[in-house]
Short mmCIF file of C-alpha atoms in Angstrom, two decimals:
data_model
loop_
_atom_site.label_atom_id
_atom_site.label_comp_id
_atom_site.label_asym_id
_atom_site.label_seq_id
_atom_site.Cartn_x
_atom_site.Cartn_y
_atom_site.Cartn_z
CA UNK A 722 54.67 94.50 98.79
CA UNK A 723 57.21 95.20 95.42
CA UNK A 724 57.68 98.91 93.82
CA UNK A 725 54.53 99.56 91.55
CA UNK A 726 56.03 99.59 87.54
CA UNK A 727 56.26 103.18 86.74
CA UNK A 728 53.66 104.98 85.26
CA UNK A 729 55.24 105.43 81.63
CA UNK A 730 56.16 101.70 81.46
CA UNK A 731 52.78 101.10 79.60
CA UNK A 732 53.71 103.43 76.78
CA UNK A 733 56.85 101.88 76.12
CA UNK A 734 55.24 99.09 74.21
CA UNK A 735 54.01 98.74 70.83
CA UNK A 736 51.43 96.38 70.57
CA UNK A 737 47.90 96.90 72.05
CA UNK A 738 47.82 93.14 73.77
CA UNK A 739 51.28 94.06 75.88
CA UNK A 740 49.86 97.83 76.78
CA UNK A 741 46.69 95.68 78.15
CA UNK A 742 48.60 93.11 80.36
CA UNK A 743 50.92 96.01 81.23
CA UNK A 744 47.91 97.61 82.73
CA UNK A 745 46.38 94.59 84.09
CA UNK A 746 49.50 93.65 86.38
CA UNK A 747 50.50 97.28 87.42
CA UNK A 748 46.48 97.25 88.69
CA UNK A 749 47.27 94.07 90.66
CA UNK A 750 50.17 95.39 91.96
CA UNK A 751 48.25 98.48 93.66
CA UNK A 752 45.71 95.85 95.30
CA UNK A 753 47.28 95.65 98.31
CA UNK A 754 43.75 93.98 100.32
CA UNK A 755 44.36 90.62 98.16
CA UNK A 756 45.31 87.49 99.67
CA UNK A 757 48.23 85.20 98.71
CA UNK A 758 45.83 82.90 97.18
CA UNK A 759 44.25 85.68 94.77
CA UNK A 760 47.43 87.34 93.93
CA UNK A 761 48.52 83.76 92.79
CA UNK A 762 45.43 82.90 90.90
CA UNK A 763 45.32 86.61 89.05
CA UNK A 764 49.17 86.05 88.48
CA UNK A 765 48.91 82.73 86.73
CA UNK A 766 46.03 83.94 84.68
CA UNK A 767 48.50 86.90 83.26
CA UNK A 768 50.85 84.16 82.66
CA UNK A 769 48.67 82.03 80.74
CA UNK A 770 47.43 85.32 78.70
CA UNK A 771 51.66 86.01 77.90
CA UNK A 772 51.99 82.63 76.72
CA UNK A 773 49.24 82.87 74.42
CA UNK A 774 50.35 85.81 72.94
CA UNK A 775 53.70 84.60 72.51
CA UNK A 776 51.86 82.44 69.33
CA UNK A 777 50.83 85.65 67.75
CA UNK A 778 53.77 86.65 65.92
CA UNK A 779 57.46 87.07 65.95
CA UNK A 780 57.14 90.59 66.28
CA UNK A 781 55.67 90.44 70.20
CA UNK A 782 58.63 88.37 71.62
CA UNK A 783 60.34 91.27 72.58
CA UNK A 784 57.77 92.97 74.36
CA UNK A 785 56.27 89.65 76.11
CA UNK A 786 59.91 88.99 76.97
CA UNK A 787 60.00 92.65 78.95
CA UNK A 788 56.49 91.88 80.43
CA UNK A 789 57.76 88.52 81.65
CA UNK A 790 60.37 90.16 83.63
CA UNK A 791 58.57 92.85 84.95
CA UNK A 792 55.91 90.47 86.32
CA UNK A 793 58.65 88.10 87.67
CA UNK A 794 59.95 90.97 89.21
CA UNK A 795 57.07 91.89 90.98
CA UNK A 796 57.35 88.82 92.96
CA UNK A 797 55.20 85.87 91.10
CA UNK A 798 56.38 83.06 89.40
CA UNK A 799 58.60 83.27 86.44
CA UNK A 800 57.23 82.16 82.90
CA UNK A 801 59.17 81.95 79.90
CA UNK A 802 59.78 79.18 76.76
CA UNK A 803 62.95 77.45 75.92
CA UNK A 804 64.32 78.53 72.34
CA UNK A 805 63.63 76.52 69.51
CA UNK A 806 65.75 76.20 65.84
CA UNK A 807 64.60 74.61 62.70
CA UNK A 808 67.01 73.30 59.88
CA UNK A 809 66.36 73.68 56.35
CA UNK A 810 68.07 72.94 52.73
CA UNK A 811 68.18 74.38 49.41
CA UNK A 812 66.75 72.83 46.17
CA UNK A 813 70.70 72.16 44.91
CA UNK A 814 71.09 70.46 48.40
CA UNK A 815 74.25 72.76 48.25
CA UNK A 816 73.50 74.55 51.50
CA UNK A 817 71.95 73.74 54.99
CA UNK A 818 70.65 77.22 57.23
CA UNK A 819 69.11 77.69 60.58
CA UNK A 820 66.17 79.51 61.80
CA UNK A 821 66.69 80.35 65.71
CA UNK A 822 63.63 81.66 67.84
CA UNK A 823 64.77 83.11 70.77
CA UNK A 824 63.96 81.85 74.59
CA UNK A 825 61.11 84.11 76.37
CA UNK A 826 61.79 85.33 79.82
CA UNK A 827 64.52 83.13 81.58
CA UNK A 828 64.05 79.97 79.62
CA UNK A 829 66.79 78.34 78.04
CA UNK A 830 68.62 79.63 74.78
CA UNK A 831 69.70 77.78 71.93
CA UNK A 832 73.80 77.09 71.95
CA UNK A 833 76.32 76.28 69.77
CA UNK A 834 76.68 72.66 71.14
CA UNK A 835 72.40 72.60 70.46
CA UNK A 836 73.16 73.15 66.49
CA UNK A 837 76.14 71.14 66.22
CA UNK A 838 74.87 67.75 68.09
CA UNK A 839 72.20 68.15 65.82
CA UNK A 840 73.99 68.34 62.61
CA UNK A 841 75.87 65.38 64.34
CA UNK A 842 72.81 63.54 64.80
CA UNK A 843 72.46 63.63 61.58
CA UNK A 844 75.58 62.45 60.22
CA UNK A 845 77.00 66.03 58.58
CA UNK A 846 79.97 66.96 59.37
CA UNK A 847 81.63 68.46 56.37
CA UNK A 848 81.16 71.99 55.48
CA UNK A 849 80.08 73.23 58.62
CA UNK A 850 80.68 76.64 59.44
CA UNK A 851 81.07 77.04 63.21
CA UNK A 852 81.34 80.82 63.22
CA UNK A 853 78.16 80.86 61.53
CA UNK A 854 76.37 78.98 63.84
CA UNK A 855 77.73 81.06 66.55
CA UNK A 856 77.20 84.62 64.87
CA UNK A 857 73.15 83.15 64.32
CA UNK A 858 73.25 82.06 68.41
CA UNK A 859 74.64 85.51 69.33
CA UNK A 860 72.28 87.69 67.41
CA UNK A 861 69.38 85.62 68.57
CA UNK A 862 70.47 85.68 72.40
CA UNK A 863 70.42 89.82 72.23
CA UNK A 864 67.10 89.85 70.08
CA UNK A 865 68.27 90.04 66.31
CA UNK A 866 66.33 88.08 63.52
CA UNK A 867 68.32 84.89 62.75
CA UNK A 868 65.75 83.11 60.06
CA UNK A 869 67.79 81.72 57.51
CA UNK A 870 71.89 81.71 57.95
CA UNK A 871 73.77 79.14 56.43
CA UNK A 872 75.43 77.28 58.62
CA UNK A 873 76.72 74.34 55.84
CA UNK A 874 77.91 74.71 52.77
CA UNK A 875 78.35 71.89 50.25
CA UNK A 876 80.79 71.37 47.66
CA UNK A 877 80.36 70.30 44.34
CA UNK A 878 82.37 67.89 42.60
CA UNK A 879 85.73 68.93 41.01
CA UNK A 880 85.37 67.88 36.89
CA UNK A 881 88.53 65.59 35.66
CA UNK A 882 90.84 67.22 33.35
CA UNK A 883 90.34 65.94 30.08
CA UNK A 884 93.36 64.51 28.93
CA UNK A 885 95.14 66.07 25.94
CA UNK A 886 97.44 65.55 22.83
CA UNK A 887 101.08 66.18 22.60
CA UNK A 888 102.55 66.23 18.87
CA UNK A 889 106.19 65.72 18.47
CA UNK A 890 108.51 65.71 14.68
CA UNK A 891 111.73 66.69 13.52
CA UNK A 892 111.90 69.95 11.72
CA UNK A 893 115.39 71.87 10.58
CA UNK A 894 118.05 70.70 11.83
CA UNK A 895 116.53 67.12 12.30
CA UNK A 896 116.19 67.01 16.02
CA UNK A 897 112.43 66.04 17.46
CA UNK A 898 110.74 68.76 19.10
CA UNK A 899 107.47 69.12 20.93
CA UNK A 900 104.97 70.64 17.96
CA UNK A 901 101.37 71.98 18.21
CA UNK A 902 98.70 71.21 16.04
CA UNK A 903 99.64 74.09 13.53
CA UNK A 904 102.84 73.33 13.16
CA UNK A 905 101.65 69.68 11.54
CA UNK A 906 99.65 71.50 9.10
CA UNK A 907 102.51 73.53 7.41
CA UNK A 908 102.94 72.42 3.58
CA UNK A 909 105.97 74.78 3.66
CA UNK A 910 107.71 73.66 6.29
CA UNK A 911 106.66 69.88 7.15
CA UNK A 912 106.98 68.16 10.62
CA UNK A 913 109.55 64.88 9.66
CA UNK A 914 110.00 61.89 11.79
CA UNK A 915 112.12 58.75 11.43
CA UNK A 916 111.18 54.98 12.19
CA UNK A 917 110.14 54.54 15.73
CA UNK A 918 109.70 58.00 16.43
CA UNK A 919 106.60 58.73 19.15
CA UNK A 920 104.92 61.31 17.15
CA UNK A 921 102.09 61.74 19.70
CA UNK A 922 101.19 61.19 23.61
CA UNK A 923 98.44 61.32 25.20
CA UNK A 924 98.72 63.10 28.51
CA UNK A 925 96.17 62.00 31.11
CA UNK A 926 94.77 64.71 33.36
CA UNK A 927 93.74 64.63 36.59
CA UNK A 928 91.36 62.98 38.41
CA UNK A 929 88.20 64.97 39.74
CA UNK A 930 87.34 65.10 43.14
CA UNK A 931 84.11 63.93 44.44
CA UNK A 932 81.92 66.59 46.13
CA UNK A 933 79.09 66.49 49.02
CA UNK A 934 75.85 68.19 49.48
CA UNK A 935 74.74 69.89 52.60
CA UNK A 936 73.50 67.41 54.40
CA UNK A 937 76.36 64.96 53.64
CA UNK A 938 75.40 63.09 50.02
CA UNK A 939 78.76 61.86 47.57
CA UNK A 940 78.30 63.80 44.90
CA UNK A 941 80.28 61.94 42.47
CA UNK A 942 83.10 63.60 40.09
CA UNK A 943 82.11 63.50 36.28
CA UNK A 944 84.27 62.03 34.44
CA UNK A 945 86.62 62.72 32.07
CA UNK A 946 86.42 63.30 28.03
CA UNK A 947 88.58 60.44 26.24
CA UNK A 948 90.78 61.44 23.23
CA UNK A 949 89.83 59.90 20.40
CA UNK A 950 92.90 60.61 17.93
CA UNK A 951 92.77 57.89 15.28
CA UNK A 952 95.98 56.55 13.55
CA UNK A 953 96.20 56.53 10.12
CA UNK A 954 98.85 54.70 7.87
CA UNK A 955 102.22 54.18 9.16
CA UNK A 956 101.19 54.84 12.59
CA UNK A 957 101.04 52.21 15.39
CA UNK A 958 99.20 52.46 19.10
CA UNK A 959 100.67 51.45 21.67
CA UNK A 960 99.25 52.71 24.87
CA UNK A 961 99.50 56.32 24.68
CA UNK A 962 101.83 56.37 22.08
CA UNK A 963 101.13 56.70 18.51
CA UNK A 964 104.78 55.49 17.17
CA UNK A 965 106.16 55.84 13.02
CA UNK A 966 105.87 52.51 11.74
CA UNK A 967 108.04 54.57 8.68
CA UNK A 968 109.83 57.28 8.30
CA UNK A 969 107.98 60.29 6.43
CA UNK A 970 105.81 63.27 6.65
CA UNK A 971 103.50 63.73 9.89
CA UNK A 972 100.11 64.51 8.87
CA UNK A 973 97.24 65.68 11.04
CA UNK A 974 94.12 65.96 9.50
CA UNK A 975 90.46 65.48 10.69
CA UNK A 976 91.57 64.30 14.07
CA UNK A 977 93.66 61.29 12.18
CA UNK A 978 97.29 61.23 12.69
CA UNK A 979 99.66 59.64 9.78
CA UNK A 980 102.89 59.33 8.64
CA UNK A 981 103.37 60.05 4.96
CA UNK A 982 106.64 58.18 3.71
CA UNK A 983 109.43 60.03 2.70
CA UNK A 984 113.60 59.78 1.90
CA UNK A 985 114.96 61.59 4.90
CA UNK A 986 118.68 62.81 4.81
CA UNK A 987 120.50 64.00 8.20
CA UNK A 988 123.33 65.23 6.48
CA UNK A 989 124.67 66.63 3.18
CA UNK A 990 124.53 64.39 -0.12
CA UNK A 991 127.46 63.94 -1.90
CA UNK A 992 128.26 63.12 -5.47
CA UNK A 993 128.90 59.32 -3.64
CA UNK A 994 125.14 59.35 -2.63
CA UNK A 995 123.71 59.88 -6.45
CA UNK A 996 121.63 59.25 -8.06
CA UNK A 997 118.80 59.54 -5.40
CA UNK A 998 114.98 58.51 -7.00
CA UNK A 999 112.16 58.02 -4.53
CA UNK A 1000 108.61 57.65 -5.27
CA UNK A 1001 107.08 60.09 -2.53
CA UNK A 1002 109.48 62.85 -1.38
CA UNK A 1003 112.37 63.77 -0.25
CA UNK A 1004 113.56 66.08 2.97
CA UNK A 1005 117.37 67.16 3.10
CA UNK A 1006 118.68 68.11 6.64
CA UNK A 1007 121.74 69.08 4.70
CA UNK A 1008 123.30 70.60 1.83
CA UNK A 1009 123.78 69.07 -1.62
CA UNK A 1010 127.55 69.38 -3.74
CA UNK A 1011 127.91 69.12 -7.04
CA UNK A 1012 127.15 66.48 -9.64
CA UNK A 1013 124.21 65.20 -7.44
CA UNK A 1014 121.33 63.70 -9.01
CA UNK A 1015 117.81 64.06 -7.28
CA UNK A 1016 114.75 63.01 -8.39
CA UNK A 1017 111.19 62.38 -6.80
CA UNK A 1018 107.29 62.10 -7.06
CA UNK A 1019 106.52 64.89 -4.89
CA UNK A 1020 108.12 67.31 -2.92
CA UNK A 1021 111.76 68.02 -1.85
CA UNK A 1022 112.76 70.43 0.69
CA UNK A 1023 116.45 70.79 0.91
CA UNK A 1024 117.60 72.98 3.89
CA UNK A 1025 121.47 74.38 3.35
CA UNK A 1026 122.87 75.37 -0.29
CA UNK A 1027 122.37 73.24 -3.17
CA UNK A 1028 125.63 73.87 -5.75
CA UNK A 1029 125.56 72.77 -8.90
CA UNK A 1030 123.11 69.96 -8.54
CA UNK A 1031 120.26 68.48 -10.43
CA UNK A 1032 116.69 68.29 -8.81
CA UNK A 1033 113.77 66.98 -10.76
CA UNK A 1034 110.06 66.94 -8.66
CA UNK A 1035 108.15 65.63 -10.60
CA UNK A 1036 104.34 66.39 -9.49
CA UNK A 1037 105.40 68.34 -6.18
CA UNK A 1038 107.36 71.59 -5.08
CA UNK A 1039 111.09 72.33 -5.07
CA UNK A 1040 111.80 74.26 -1.78
CA UNK A 1041 115.45 75.36 -1.22
CA UNK A 1042 115.19 76.98 2.66
CA UNK A 1043 118.82 78.98 1.53
CA UNK A 1044 119.10 78.44 -2.34
CA UNK A 1045 121.13 77.22 -5.02
CA UNK A 1046 124.50 78.48 -6.07
CA UNK A 1047 124.50 76.92 -9.62
CA UNK A 1048 127.85 77.33 -10.56
CA UNK A 1049 126.35 77.23 -14.35
CA UNK A 1050 125.49 73.44 -13.58
CA UNK A 1051 122.61 73.77 -11.41
CA UNK A 1052 119.00 72.41 -12.78
CA UNK A 1053 115.99 72.66 -10.82
CA UNK A 1054 112.38 71.09 -12.11
CA UNK A 1055 109.61 71.57 -10.14
CA UNK A 1056 106.07 70.29 -11.22
CA UNK A 1057 104.49 73.15 -8.93
CA UNK A 1058 106.26 75.83 -7.18
CA UNK A 1059 109.91 76.52 -6.89
CA UNK A 1060 110.68 78.40 -3.39
CA UNK A 1061 113.54 79.25 -2.80
CA UNK A 1062 116.35 82.22 -1.26
CA UNK A 1063 118.03 82.62 -4.06
CA UNK A 1064 118.97 81.60 -7.56
CA UNK A 1065 122.33 82.18 -8.85
CA UNK A 1066 124.13 80.61 -12.16
CA UNK A 1067 121.15 78.33 -12.36
CA UNK A 1068 118.45 77.09 -14.57
CA UNK A 1069 114.98 76.63 -12.75
CA UNK A 1070 111.37 75.54 -14.60
CA UNK A 1071 108.40 75.48 -12.66
CA UNK A 1072 104.71 74.15 -12.89
CA UNK A 1073 103.40 76.84 -11.34
CA UNK A 1074 105.26 79.69 -9.64
CA UNK A 1075 108.83 80.56 -9.12
CA UNK A 1076 109.05 82.49 -5.42
CA UNK A 1077 112.53 83.89 -4.59
CA UNK A 1078 113.64 85.76 -1.32
CA UNK A 1079 116.31 87.55 -1.89
CA UNK A 1080 117.00 86.84 -5.33
CA UNK A 1081 118.11 85.55 -8.38
CA UNK A 1082 121.76 86.59 -10.17
CA UNK A 1083 122.12 85.11 -13.75
CA UNK A 1084 119.73 82.26 -14.06
CA UNK A 1085 117.19 81.07 -16.21
CA UNK A 1086 113.97 81.40 -14.63
CA UNK A 1087 110.70 80.02 -16.09
CA UNK A 1088 107.71 79.56 -14.62
CA UNK A 1089 104.18 78.65 -16.10
CA UNK A 1090 102.10 81.17 -14.03
CA UNK A 1091 104.26 84.05 -11.86
CA UNK A 1092 107.86 84.99 -11.08
CA UNK A 1093 107.65 86.79 -7.48
CA UNK A 1094 110.73 88.38 -5.59
CA UNK A 1095 108.43 90.42 -3.52
CA UNK A 1096 109.80 89.78 -0.28
CA UNK A 1097 113.68 90.70 1.41
CA UNK A 1098 115.89 92.10 -0.63
CA UNK A 1099 114.21 90.46 -3.73
CA UNK A 1100 116.89 92.04 -6.63
CA UNK A 1101 117.09 90.56 -9.94
CA UNK A 1102 120.01 90.68 -12.18
CA UNK A 1103 121.06 89.28 -15.27
CA UNK A 1104 119.77 86.25 -16.88
CA UNK A 1105 116.55 85.43 -18.69
CA UNK A 1106 112.75 85.32 -17.05
CA UNK A 1107 110.36 83.55 -18.57
CA UNK A 1108 106.30 83.53 -17.08
CA UNK A 1109 103.36 82.57 -18.18
CA UNK A 1110 101.39 86.03 -16.69
CA UNK A 1111 103.49 88.32 -14.31
CA UNK A 1112 106.82 88.88 -13.11
CA UNK A 1113 106.95 91.38 -9.49
CA UNK A 1114 110.52 91.87 -8.04
CA UNK A 1115 111.46 94.68 -5.71
CA UNK A 1116 114.63 95.31 -7.98
CA UNK A 1117 115.41 94.19 -11.64
CA UNK A 1118 118.84 94.57 -13.50
CA UNK A 1119 121.75 96.31 -12.67
CA UNK A 1120 124.81 98.34 -14.28
CA UNK A 1121 126.88 96.39 -17.01
CA UNK A 1122 124.22 93.09 -16.83
CA UNK A 1123 121.64 92.11 -19.24
CA UNK A 1124 118.80 90.75 -18.18
CA UNK A 1125 115.88 89.88 -20.32
CA UNK A 1126 112.59 89.72 -18.99
CA UNK A 1127 109.46 87.66 -20.85
CA UNK A 1128 106.45 87.46 -19.65
CA UNK A 1129 102.47 86.76 -21.05
CA UNK A 1130 103.72 83.47 -22.95
CA UNK A 1131 101.11 81.35 -23.90
CA UNK A 1132 101.06 77.43 -22.38
CA UNK A 1133 102.09 76.20 -25.55
CA UNK A 1134 105.15 78.60 -26.43
CA UNK A 1135 106.71 78.57 -23.34
CA UNK A 1136 108.52 75.03 -22.81
CA UNK A 1137 110.12 76.10 -26.67
CA UNK A 1138 110.29 79.73 -25.02
CA UNK A 1139 112.29 78.03 -22.03
CA UNK A 1140 114.16 75.43 -24.32
CA UNK A 1141 115.33 78.10 -26.63
CA UNK A 1142 116.32 80.53 -23.50
CA UNK A 1143 118.47 77.64 -22.06
CA UNK A 1144 120.27 76.55 -25.18
CA UNK A 1145 121.23 80.55 -25.59
CA UNK A 1146 122.53 80.96 -21.99
CA UNK A 1147 124.81 77.80 -22.69
CA UNK A 1148 125.84 78.91 -26.17
CA UNK A 1149 126.65 82.56 -24.61
CA UNK A 1150 128.68 81.05 -21.60
CA UNK A 1151 130.58 79.00 -23.99
CA UNK A 1152 131.32 82.05 -26.21
CA UNK A 1153 132.49 83.81 -23.44
CA UNK A 1154 134.97 81.31 -22.39
CA UNK A 1155 135.95 81.46 -26.03
CA UNK A 1156 136.54 84.84 -26.21
CA UNK A 1157 138.45 84.76 -23.25
CA UNK A 1158 141.07 82.38 -24.41
CA UNK A 1159 141.79 84.41 -27.61
CA UNK A 1160 142.47 87.39 -25.39
CA UNK A 1161 144.67 85.34 -23.62
CA UNK A 1162 146.60 84.15 -26.89
CA UNK A 1163 146.70 87.40 -27.65
CA UNK A 1164 148.02 88.73 -24.83
CA UNK A 1165 150.63 85.74 -24.45
CA UNK A 1166 152.15 85.95 -27.95
CA UNK A 1167 152.36 89.47 -29.17
CA UNK A 1168 153.17 88.64 -33.03
CA UNK A 1169 150.93 85.70 -33.75
CA UNK A 1170 152.87 84.90 -36.59
CA UNK A 1171 155.00 83.25 -34.34
CA UNK A 1172 152.98 80.40 -33.25
CA UNK A 1173 154.43 76.92 -32.81
CA UNK A 1174 151.89 74.78 -35.19
CA UNK A 1175 149.79 72.95 -32.63
CA UNK A 1176 149.60 76.78 -31.19
CA UNK A 1177 148.48 77.84 -34.60
CA UNK A 1178 145.92 74.99 -34.90
CA UNK A 1179 144.41 76.03 -31.66
CA UNK A 1180 144.08 79.62 -32.15
CA UNK A 1181 142.60 78.65 -35.51
CA UNK A 1182 139.75 76.32 -33.89
CA UNK A 1183 138.83 79.03 -31.24
CA UNK A 1184 138.10 81.15 -33.86
CA UNK A 1185 135.93 79.47 -35.97
CA UNK A 1186 134.42 78.03 -32.70
CA UNK A 1187 133.44 82.03 -31.76
CA UNK A 1188 132.00 82.57 -35.18
CA UNK A 1189 129.93 79.20 -35.07
CA UNK A 1190 128.45 80.04 -31.51
CA UNK A 1191 127.76 83.65 -32.94
CA UNK A 1192 125.69 82.36 -35.55
CA UNK A 1193 124.14 79.91 -33.44
CA UNK A 1194 123.24 82.56 -31.23
CA UNK A 1195 121.47 84.48 -33.90
CA UNK A 1196 119.49 81.59 -34.75
CA UNK A 1197 118.32 80.98 -31.22
CA UNK A 1198 117.25 84.66 -31.05
CA UNK A 1199 115.22 83.96 -34.14
CA UNK A 1200 113.58 80.88 -33.37
CA UNK A 1201 112.70 83.17 -29.80
CA UNK A 1202 111.17 86.20 -31.60
CA UNK A 1203 109.37 83.75 -34.09
CA UNK A 1204 108.02 82.02 -30.79
CA UNK A 1205 107.23 85.37 -29.05
CA UNK A 1206 104.88 85.94 -31.96
CA UNK A 1207 102.82 83.16 -32.05
CA UNK A 1208 101.76 84.18 -28.39
CA UNK A 1209 100.79 87.62 -29.13
CA UNK A 1210 97.13 86.57 -28.91
CA UNK A 1211 96.98 85.33 -25.54
CA UNK A 1212 99.75 87.85 -23.92
CA UNK A 1213 98.75 88.61 -20.60
CA UNK A 1214 99.74 89.88 -16.99
CA UNK A 1215 102.49 92.56 -16.25
CA UNK A 1216 105.59 93.69 -15.04
CA UNK A 1217 106.32 95.29 -11.82
CA UNK A 1218 109.04 96.90 -10.24
CA UNK A 1219 108.34 97.84 -6.54
CA UNK A 1220 111.79 99.58 -6.22
CA UNK A 1221 114.33 100.55 -8.99
CA UNK A 1222 114.47 99.11 -12.31
CA UNK A 1223 118.06 99.16 -13.58
CA UNK A 1224 119.58 100.06 -17.06
CA UNK A 1225 120.17 96.88 -19.42
CA UNK A 1226 116.92 95.34 -18.98
CA UNK A 1227 115.47 94.07 -22.20
CA UNK A 1228 111.26 93.41 -21.95
CA UNK A 1229 110.04 91.16 -24.56
CA UNK A 1230 105.74 91.17 -24.30
CA UNK A 1231 104.06 89.46 -27.54
CA UNK A 1232 105.73 90.84 -30.40
CA UNK A 1233 107.17 94.13 -28.69
CA UNK A 1234 110.52 94.66 -27.69
CA UNK A 1235 111.58 97.41 -24.68
CA UNK A 1236 115.02 97.95 -23.88
CA UNK A 1237 115.35 100.14 -20.62
CA UNK A 1238 118.62 102.40 -20.95
CA UNK A 1239 118.64 104.46 -17.52
CA UNK A 1240 117.60 103.91 -13.80
CA UNK A 1241 114.13 104.73 -12.85
CA UNK A 1242 112.01 104.34 -9.87
CA UNK A 1243 108.83 101.92 -9.24
CA UNK A 1244 107.12 101.12 -12.93
CA UNK A 1245 104.72 98.77 -14.25
CA UNK A 1246 104.97 97.43 -17.38
CA UNK A 1247 102.13 96.04 -19.45
CA UNK A 1248 101.42 94.87 -22.71
CA UNK A 1249 98.46 96.99 -25.47
CA UNK A 1250 97.69 93.65 -27.37
CA UNK A 1251 95.00 96.25 -29.33
CA UNK A 1252 98.12 99.02 -30.44
CA UNK A 1253 100.76 95.85 -30.27
CA UNK A 1254 102.79 98.15 -28.09
CA UNK A 1255 104.69 98.53 -24.25
CA UNK A 1256 103.03 100.60 -21.68
CA UNK A 1257 104.89 101.82 -19.07
CA UNK A 1258 103.12 103.13 -15.77
CA UNK A 1259 104.99 104.70 -12.95
CA UNK A 1260 103.84 103.59 -9.56
#
């Protein structure tokens, strides 16, 4: 007869059922007067009770396993149940989980091979996590809960990379470069192209990757989006390439790319190229020499310095990225804005605004709206400035130079004032030259009575020319004052000097005239039509 169970064994079980079964087993072992058949019958009954209790719930399995081991040690027949497992997938079919029921007693437990073989029988080979399977099996063998352990992971499909557009154009210097969308929408620095240039290209993205569910079903990759760039005027599409069919400006608008025809020069323009007339815009990646005549219906863009040339834009802007050194011969007429680094010894008329970065020197500037020199050095010295509204600059005037400022001029008087000022400037240049020649004559010949007949004739002509030119200048000044008097009713706008106002600046506003005789700091100058006066405000 085997040793009896220790007296406190029953108290080590938590459920009433197992405690009762243990007591029955202890009583059976103490009845030494039973024969073998009776022992087998009672032992079999206890085993059947244990098996029945197994279905009562997971929480009793450990107690029942201990009970089965206790009964087996008493010399009876072994009892037990093989371990089992169940596979279940998630709602989205991307995960497959296992729940393992541990073996009871000395029955066969669930092994890693059992689960792997089941997966293979179902055709599941991708995403299997062997380490997770081994961990679940190990936990079940040691009595730990092994429910809903993820052992297979599906892989979602990877979306294809959408194709994207790459744009090209020619900027300053004329070389073709890759551009972004913003660069194609900059009116002050447009992208250009020549015939045959590729101005856009569709780069295909990477293909997508198919995925799979945890149960092995294939998930196709979503298709890439198609790129819907439209080809506008003067653009041809060949496969993924958008090619220019004309030289001009590349324009991107409303997902449509087009080429606006333009005349493009990739070098300096000289007198031999003149005259140049074009129905559209003109772009010059170089400079313009003296004596050249350029006329366009739209914009004119020039990268380098313009000398004594004539530039006319009927309906567009004139943009000089460097500036104009006019040599008293440079003429610019812009239908809209004149934008330049500087203007020197030139005559400029703009249908809207004049915008200067460095400033102007001895130039005749006329703008229907404003004259602005607020950025960079922003200095204005010499010449005549006429604005329909306002004139703003960092510095105006300098010692020894006369600068005339006229603002608040009505639209009817503005062209006439510009014409008068231009004529006055030409007369003043001629007068200066005459006076210089007379001075040289006096220096060369100390006694004018000793001049030869030809020299005397020339000298007399110069003196007469000086008198006539002086008289014409006085007449032009009278016409200017008369014209300004007519514009009193519509005088408006102001003159703002942000840093320094130098001496020798003459202000004409309405019918009033103000001469600045000393250097002052920041000022705002306005016209008071009610009291017919010019008002200066310190800024």
